[in-house]
Short mmCIF file of C-alpha atoms in Angstrom, two decimals:
data_model
loop_
_atom_site.label_atom_id
_atom_site.label_comp_id
_atom_site.label_asym_id
_atom_site.label_seq_id
_atom_site.Cartn_x
_atom_site.Cartn_y
_atom_site.Cartn_z
CA GLY J 1 -99.40 48.47 -6.08
CA GLY J 2 -95.69 47.81 -5.95
CA GLY J 3 -93.78 45.54 -8.32
CA CYS J 4 -92.80 41.94 -7.60
CA GLY J 5 -89.31 41.10 -6.33
CA GLU J 6 -87.45 37.88 -6.96
CA SER J 7 -84.24 36.22 -5.81
CA GLY J 8 -82.49 33.08 -6.95
CA GLY J 9 -80.76 32.76 -10.29
CA GLN J 10 -77.72 30.58 -10.61
CA THR J 11 -76.79 30.22 -6.95
CA GLY J 12 -79.97 30.19 -4.86
CA THR J 13 -83.47 28.77 -4.55
CA GLU J 14 -85.91 31.10 -6.23
CA GLN J 15 -88.12 32.97 -3.78
CA ASN J 16 -90.69 35.45 -5.03
CA PHE J 17 -92.16 38.24 -2.93
CA TYR J 18 -95.10 40.23 -4.14
CA GLY J 19 -95.31 43.97 -4.04
CA GLY J 20 -97.73 45.50 -1.56
CA SER J 21 -101.19 46.49 -2.79
CA GLY J 22 -102.48 50.07 -2.74
CA GLY J 23 -105.11 51.37 -0.34
CA PHE J 24 -108.70 52.57 -0.82
CA ILE J 25 -110.49 55.67 0.45
CA LYS J 26 -114.07 56.88 0.04
CA ALA J 27 -114.92 60.46 1.00
CA ASN J 28 -117.00 63.50 0.12
CA ILE J 29 -115.26 66.65 -1.10
CA ASP J 30 -117.09 69.98 -0.89
CA VAL J 31 -116.27 71.70 -4.20
CA SER J 32 -118.77 74.55 -3.87
CA SER J 33 -115.98 77.12 -3.57
CA VAL J 34 -113.64 75.78 -6.29
CA THR J 35 -113.80 75.58 -10.08
CA SER J 36 -111.01 73.09 -10.80
CA LEU J 37 -109.23 70.13 -9.24
CA ASN J 38 -106.00 68.32 -10.02
CA ILE J 39 -106.67 64.59 -10.26
CA MET J 40 -103.72 62.21 -10.30
CA VAL J 41 -103.85 58.45 -10.89
CA GLY J 42 -100.72 56.54 -9.93
CA GLU J 43 -98.95 53.91 -11.99
CA GLY J 44 -98.18 50.45 -10.60
CA GLY J 45 -94.62 49.70 -9.56
CA LYS J 46 -92.34 47.79 -11.91
CA GLY J 47 -91.35 44.16 -11.42
CA ARG J 48 -88.39 42.32 -12.86
CA VAL J 49 -87.25 43.64 -16.22
CA ASN J 50 -85.41 40.64 -17.69
CA PRO J 51 -86.03 37.32 -15.91
CA ASN J 52 -83.45 35.58 -18.12
CA ALA J 53 -80.53 37.90 -17.32
CA LEU J 54 -78.96 35.57 -14.77
CA GLY J 55 -75.61 36.84 -13.60
CA GLY J 56 -76.00 39.87 -15.84
CA ALA J 57 -75.72 43.58 -15.22
CA GLY J 58 -77.63 45.32 -12.47
CA ILE J 59 -81.16 46.63 -12.91
CA THR J 60 -82.83 49.82 -11.74
CA ASN J 61 -86.63 49.58 -11.82
CA ASN J 62 -88.05 53.08 -12.04
CA GLY J 63 -90.88 53.70 -9.60
CA GLY J 64 -94.48 53.94 -10.72
CA TRP J 65 -95.47 57.37 -12.09
CA GLY J 66 -96.73 59.41 -9.18
CA GLY J 67 -93.78 59.17 -6.81
CA GLY J 68 -92.96 55.47 -6.54
CA GLY J 69 -89.48 54.72 -5.19
CA TYR J 70 -86.88 52.98 -7.34
CA GLY J 71 -86.13 49.28 -6.89
CA ILE J 72 -82.38 48.70 -7.11
CA SER J 73 -80.56 45.49 -8.02
CA ASN J 74 -76.83 45.21 -8.57
CA ASN J 75 -77.07 41.80 -10.26
CA GLY J 76 -79.39 40.23 -12.81
CA ASP J 77 -79.90 37.21 -10.52
CA TRP J 78 -81.98 39.43 -8.26
CA SER J 79 -84.73 41.57 -9.72
CA ILE J 80 -86.22 43.90 -7.14
CA GLY J 81 -89.60 45.64 -7.37
CA SER J 82 -90.21 49.38 -7.39
CA GLY J 83 -92.91 51.25 -5.47
CA GLY J 84 -96.28 52.26 -6.88
CA GLY J 85 -97.35 55.86 -7.50
CA LEU J 86 -99.99 57.59 -5.38
CA SER J 87 -103.53 58.35 -6.48
CA GLY J 88 -105.06 61.55 -5.16
CA ILE J 89 -106.94 64.80 -5.66
CA PHE J 90 -105.19 68.13 -5.13
CA GLU J 91 -105.94 71.85 -5.02
CA ILE J 92 -105.04 73.81 -8.13
CA THR J 93 -103.23 76.39 -5.97
CA ASP J 94 -99.52 75.69 -5.49
CA PHE J 95 -99.74 72.35 -7.30
CA SER J 96 -96.56 71.23 -9.03
CA ILE J 97 -95.24 68.05 -10.57
CA SER J 98 -91.81 67.19 -11.94
CA SER J 99 -90.70 63.88 -13.47
CA GLY J 100 -93.88 62.28 -12.17
CA ASN J 101 -93.33 63.43 -8.57
CA VAL J 102 -95.77 65.80 -6.85
CA GLY J 103 -94.11 68.85 -5.32
CA SER J 104 -93.98 68.95 -1.53
CA THR J 105 -95.89 72.26 -1.28
CA SER J 106 -98.90 70.89 -3.18
CA LYS J 107 -102.10 70.74 -1.09
CA ALA J 108 -103.96 67.43 -1.07
CA TYR J 109 -107.65 66.85 -0.51
CA ILE J 110 -107.30 63.09 -0.40
CA ILE J 111 -104.55 60.54 -1.14
CA SER J 112 -104.56 56.78 -1.34
CA GLY J 113 -101.20 55.30 -0.38
CA ALA J 114 -99.43 52.97 -2.81
CA GLY J 115 -97.76 49.64 -2.13
CA GLY J 116 -94.01 49.15 -1.86
CA GLY J 117 -91.93 47.01 -4.21
CA GLY J 118 -91.05 43.44 -3.25
CA GLY J 119 -87.60 42.31 -2.17
CA GLY J 120 -86.11 38.85 -2.31
CA THR J 121 -84.20 36.11 -0.51
CA SER J 122 -83.55 32.38 -0.74
CA ASN J 123 -84.39 32.12 2.98
CA PRO J 124 -87.85 31.69 4.56
CA VAL J 125 -88.48 35.24 5.74
CA VAL J 126 -90.95 37.78 4.38
CA LEU J 127 -89.40 40.58 2.33
CA GLY J 128 -92.39 41.74 0.32
CA GLY J 129 -93.56 45.30 -0.19
CA GLY J 130 -95.70 47.07 2.41
CA GLY J 131 -99.36 47.76 1.67
CA GLY J 132 -100.62 51.29 1.14
CA GLY J 133 -102.55 52.80 4.03
CA ASN J 134 -102.77 49.61 6.10
CA GLY J 135 -100.91 50.66 9.26
CA ALA J 136 -101.91 52.53 12.41
CA SER J 137 -104.41 55.38 12.11
CA PHE J 138 -103.53 59.02 12.73
CA ALA J 139 -105.89 61.99 13.06
CA SER J 140 -106.66 62.32 9.35
CA GLY J 141 -105.25 59.23 7.66
CA LYS J 142 -103.50 55.91 8.03
CA ASN J 143 -99.86 54.87 7.99
CA GLY J 144 -98.40 52.68 5.28
CA GLY J 145 -97.62 49.06 6.04
CA ASN J 146 -94.51 46.91 6.26
CA ASP J 147 -93.47 43.47 7.44
CA ALA J 148 -91.39 43.37 10.61
CA ASN J 149 -88.07 42.28 9.05
CA VAL J 150 -85.49 45.03 9.64
CA ASN J 151 -84.36 45.02 6.01
CA ASN J 152 -87.81 46.16 4.86
CA GLY J 153 -88.53 49.87 4.54
CA ARG J 154 -91.04 51.24 7.06
CA GLY J 155 -94.41 52.63 6.04
CA GLY J 156 -95.00 56.37 5.61
CA THR J 157 -96.84 58.18 8.43
CA GLY J 158 -98.90 61.33 8.86
CA THR J 159 -95.86 63.54 9.43
CA VAL J 160 -92.73 61.89 7.97
CA GLY J 161 -91.66 59.44 5.31
CA GLY J 162 -90.95 55.83 6.25
CA VAL J 163 -87.43 55.03 7.41
CA GLY J 164 -85.34 53.04 4.94
CA GLY J 165 -84.61 49.38 5.60
CA ASP J 166 -81.75 48.81 8.07
CA GLY J 167 -79.35 46.47 6.28
CA SER J 168 -75.87 45.52 7.44
CA LEU J 169 -74.50 46.03 3.90
CA ALA J 170 -76.57 49.06 2.85
CA ASP J 171 -79.63 50.99 4.05
CA GLY J 172 -82.60 52.01 1.96
CA PHE J 173 -83.50 55.68 1.56
CA ALA J 174 -86.30 57.23 3.60
CA GLY J 175 -89.54 58.29 1.95
CA SER J 176 -90.62 61.92 1.85
CA LYS J 177 -93.70 64.05 1.23
CA TYR J 178 -95.60 62.37 -1.64
CA ILE J 179 -92.55 60.28 -2.73
CA GLY J 180 -91.39 56.74 -1.91
CA GLY J 181 -87.78 56.11 -0.91
CA ASN J 182 -85.35 54.36 -3.23
CA GLY J 183 -83.26 51.26 -2.62
CA PRO J 184 -79.55 51.85 -1.86
CA ASN J 185 -77.44 53.42 -4.62
CA THR J 186 -74.09 52.88 -2.90
CA GLY J 187 -72.41 49.85 -1.37
CA ALA J 188 -74.31 46.63 -2.08
CA LYS J 189 -77.02 48.43 -4.11
CA PHE J 190 -80.02 46.15 -3.52
CA GLY J 191 -83.46 47.16 -2.21
CA GLY J 192 -87.14 47.51 -3.10
CA GLY J 193 -88.66 50.93 -3.73
CA GLY J 194 -91.11 52.53 -1.29
CA GLY J 195 -94.71 53.23 -2.27
CA ALA J 196 -95.76 56.85 -2.71
CA GLY J 197 -98.40 58.41 -0.48
CA TYR J 198 -99.12 61.42 1.70
CA TYR J 199 -95.71 60.44 2.98
CA GLY J 200 -93.90 57.72 1.06
CA GLY J 201 -92.63 54.44 2.42
CA GLY J 202 -88.91 53.82 2.90
CA GLY J 203 -86.79 51.85 0.44
CA GLY J 204 -85.54 48.39 1.38
CA GLY J 205 -82.01 47.71 2.62
CA ILE J 206 -79.76 44.66 2.31
CA THR J 207 -78.08 42.19 4.62
CA ALA J 208 -76.19 39.28 3.00
CA GLY J 209 -78.85 37.13 1.34
CA TYR J 210 -81.76 39.36 2.41
CA VAL J 211 -83.01 42.17 0.16
CA GLY J 212 -85.73 44.22 1.81
CA GLY J 213 -88.99 45.32 0.21
CA GLY J 214 -90.18 48.93 0.26
CA GLY J 215 -92.66 50.27 2.79
CA GLY J 216 -96.18 51.33 1.82
CA GLY J 217 -97.23 54.96 1.46
CA SER J 218 -99.64 56.58 3.92
CA SER J 219 -103.21 57.55 3.06
CA TYR J 220 -104.73 60.95 3.89
CA TRP J 221 -108.14 62.63 4.06
CA GLY J 222 -107.45 65.62 6.31
CA HIS J 223 -108.36 68.60 4.10
CA SER J 224 -110.99 70.89 5.64
CA SER J 225 -113.30 70.30 2.64
CA VAL J 226 -113.22 66.51 2.99
CA THR J 227 -115.68 64.36 4.93
CA TYR J 228 -114.35 60.86 5.53
CA ILE J 229 -116.58 57.86 4.78
CA ALA J 230 -114.41 54.72 4.72
CA ASP J 231 -110.97 53.31 4.01
CA VAL J 232 -109.41 49.90 3.44
CA GLY J 233 -105.67 49.25 3.51
CA GLY J 234 -103.84 47.25 0.85
CA GLY J 235 -102.23 43.95 1.82
CA ASN J 236 -98.52 43.53 2.47
CA GLY J 237 -96.64 41.52 -0.14
CA ILE J 238 -95.82 37.98 0.97
CA SER J 239 -95.03 34.75 -0.90
CA SER J 240 -98.59 34.66 -2.24
CA ALA J 241 -100.67 37.40 -3.77
CA SER J 242 -101.13 40.51 -1.63
CA ALA J 243 -104.76 41.32 -0.98
CA VAL J 244 -106.35 44.23 -2.81
CA PRO J 245 -108.79 46.27 -0.72
CA ASN J 246 -112.25 44.73 -0.49
CA THR J 247 -114.41 47.66 -1.62
CA SER J 248 -117.66 45.77 -2.19
CA SER J 249 -119.32 47.34 0.86
CA TYR J 250 -118.51 50.88 -0.27
CA VAL J 251 -119.01 51.10 -4.05
CA SER J 252 -121.92 50.15 -6.30
CA PHE J 253 -119.80 49.34 -9.37
CA THR J 254 -117.25 46.67 -10.17
CA VAL J 255 -113.65 47.81 -9.78
CA PRO J 256 -111.63 46.58 -12.79
CA ALA J 257 -109.47 43.52 -12.16
CA GLY J 258 -105.89 44.17 -11.11
CA ILE J 259 -106.40 47.71 -9.83
CA ALA J 260 -103.89 48.49 -7.04
CA GLN J 261 -102.74 44.85 -6.96
CA GLY J 262 -99.22 44.17 -5.73
CA GLY J 263 -96.92 42.83 -8.45
CA ASP J 264 -97.52 39.20 -9.40
CA THR J 265 -94.92 36.45 -9.85
CA SER J 266 -95.79 35.86 -13.49
CA SER J 267 -96.63 37.83 -16.63
CA THR J 268 -95.17 41.36 -16.40
CA PHE J 269 -94.44 41.21 -12.64
CA ASN J 270 -95.70 44.81 -12.43
CA GLY J 271 -98.15 46.19 -9.90
CA GLY J 272 -101.64 47.34 -10.88
CA ASN J 273 -102.37 50.97 -11.64
CA GLY J 274 -104.49 53.20 -9.42
CA PHE J 275 -108.13 54.12 -10.04
CA ILE J 276 -110.27 57.13 -9.11
CA ALA J 277 -114.06 57.18 -9.46
CA ILE J 278 -115.91 60.50 -9.09
CA GLN J 279 -119.63 60.91 -8.49
CA TYR J 280 -120.97 64.45 -8.56
CA GLN J 281 -123.98 65.53 -6.52
CA ARG J 282 -125.58 68.90 -7.29
CA GLN J 283 -126.89 70.79 -4.27
#
């Protein structure tokens, strides 16, 4: 899940927007011809670092380990959430990782898209992070989510990263293969980070008084060794808690509390980490 974003401080009415929650996938992977797998569990996006730093220096919230986009804030009055890292299973061949980001030539079996970081405003519009894997379906996966506001980053798709939020003061950066886009690092420098995924969500942009949340990352199950069973998208971040995927119909165990949850408006403000459960069936 992505981290929570908040606006307000000394000059505005506080308005919290949750990060988007991560998605869920259940599938079978035929491992009869392989001896090893790379298994990667993403970290939740970061929420506000110092809620008491009103009027203070800007804050950069690093994205969740696993490709989450950076949340950028140029002023301590506004603390903007970063995107969550992806959870997935990859081939050993050609796999690479650097600074927590999966290399673009790595080959995925399955990926669950992460939620984008929340934005903020003192106005009644939704600028929360997009949910992982909750958009339109494509042939072997599902796009990441986003709310309609133009300042929000778009969700990742099956072929390209989500477009960054279109702000009049600064645009967010687009997502890319396995990596969420960052908020703007020039001009106004405010925007939520995109969630990682098969393709990452775009970072949020800024128009005066409106800081966009990041888009959600896309989910994927298109490897030739994968047989799809089910998926559930994560909820977009709004002004109340974003919904985690309801997995009760698909798993026989209890998923730990907080897994893939979009960042809350209390406690650490961080998103929940990912989770992978593996059941092995001998043929």
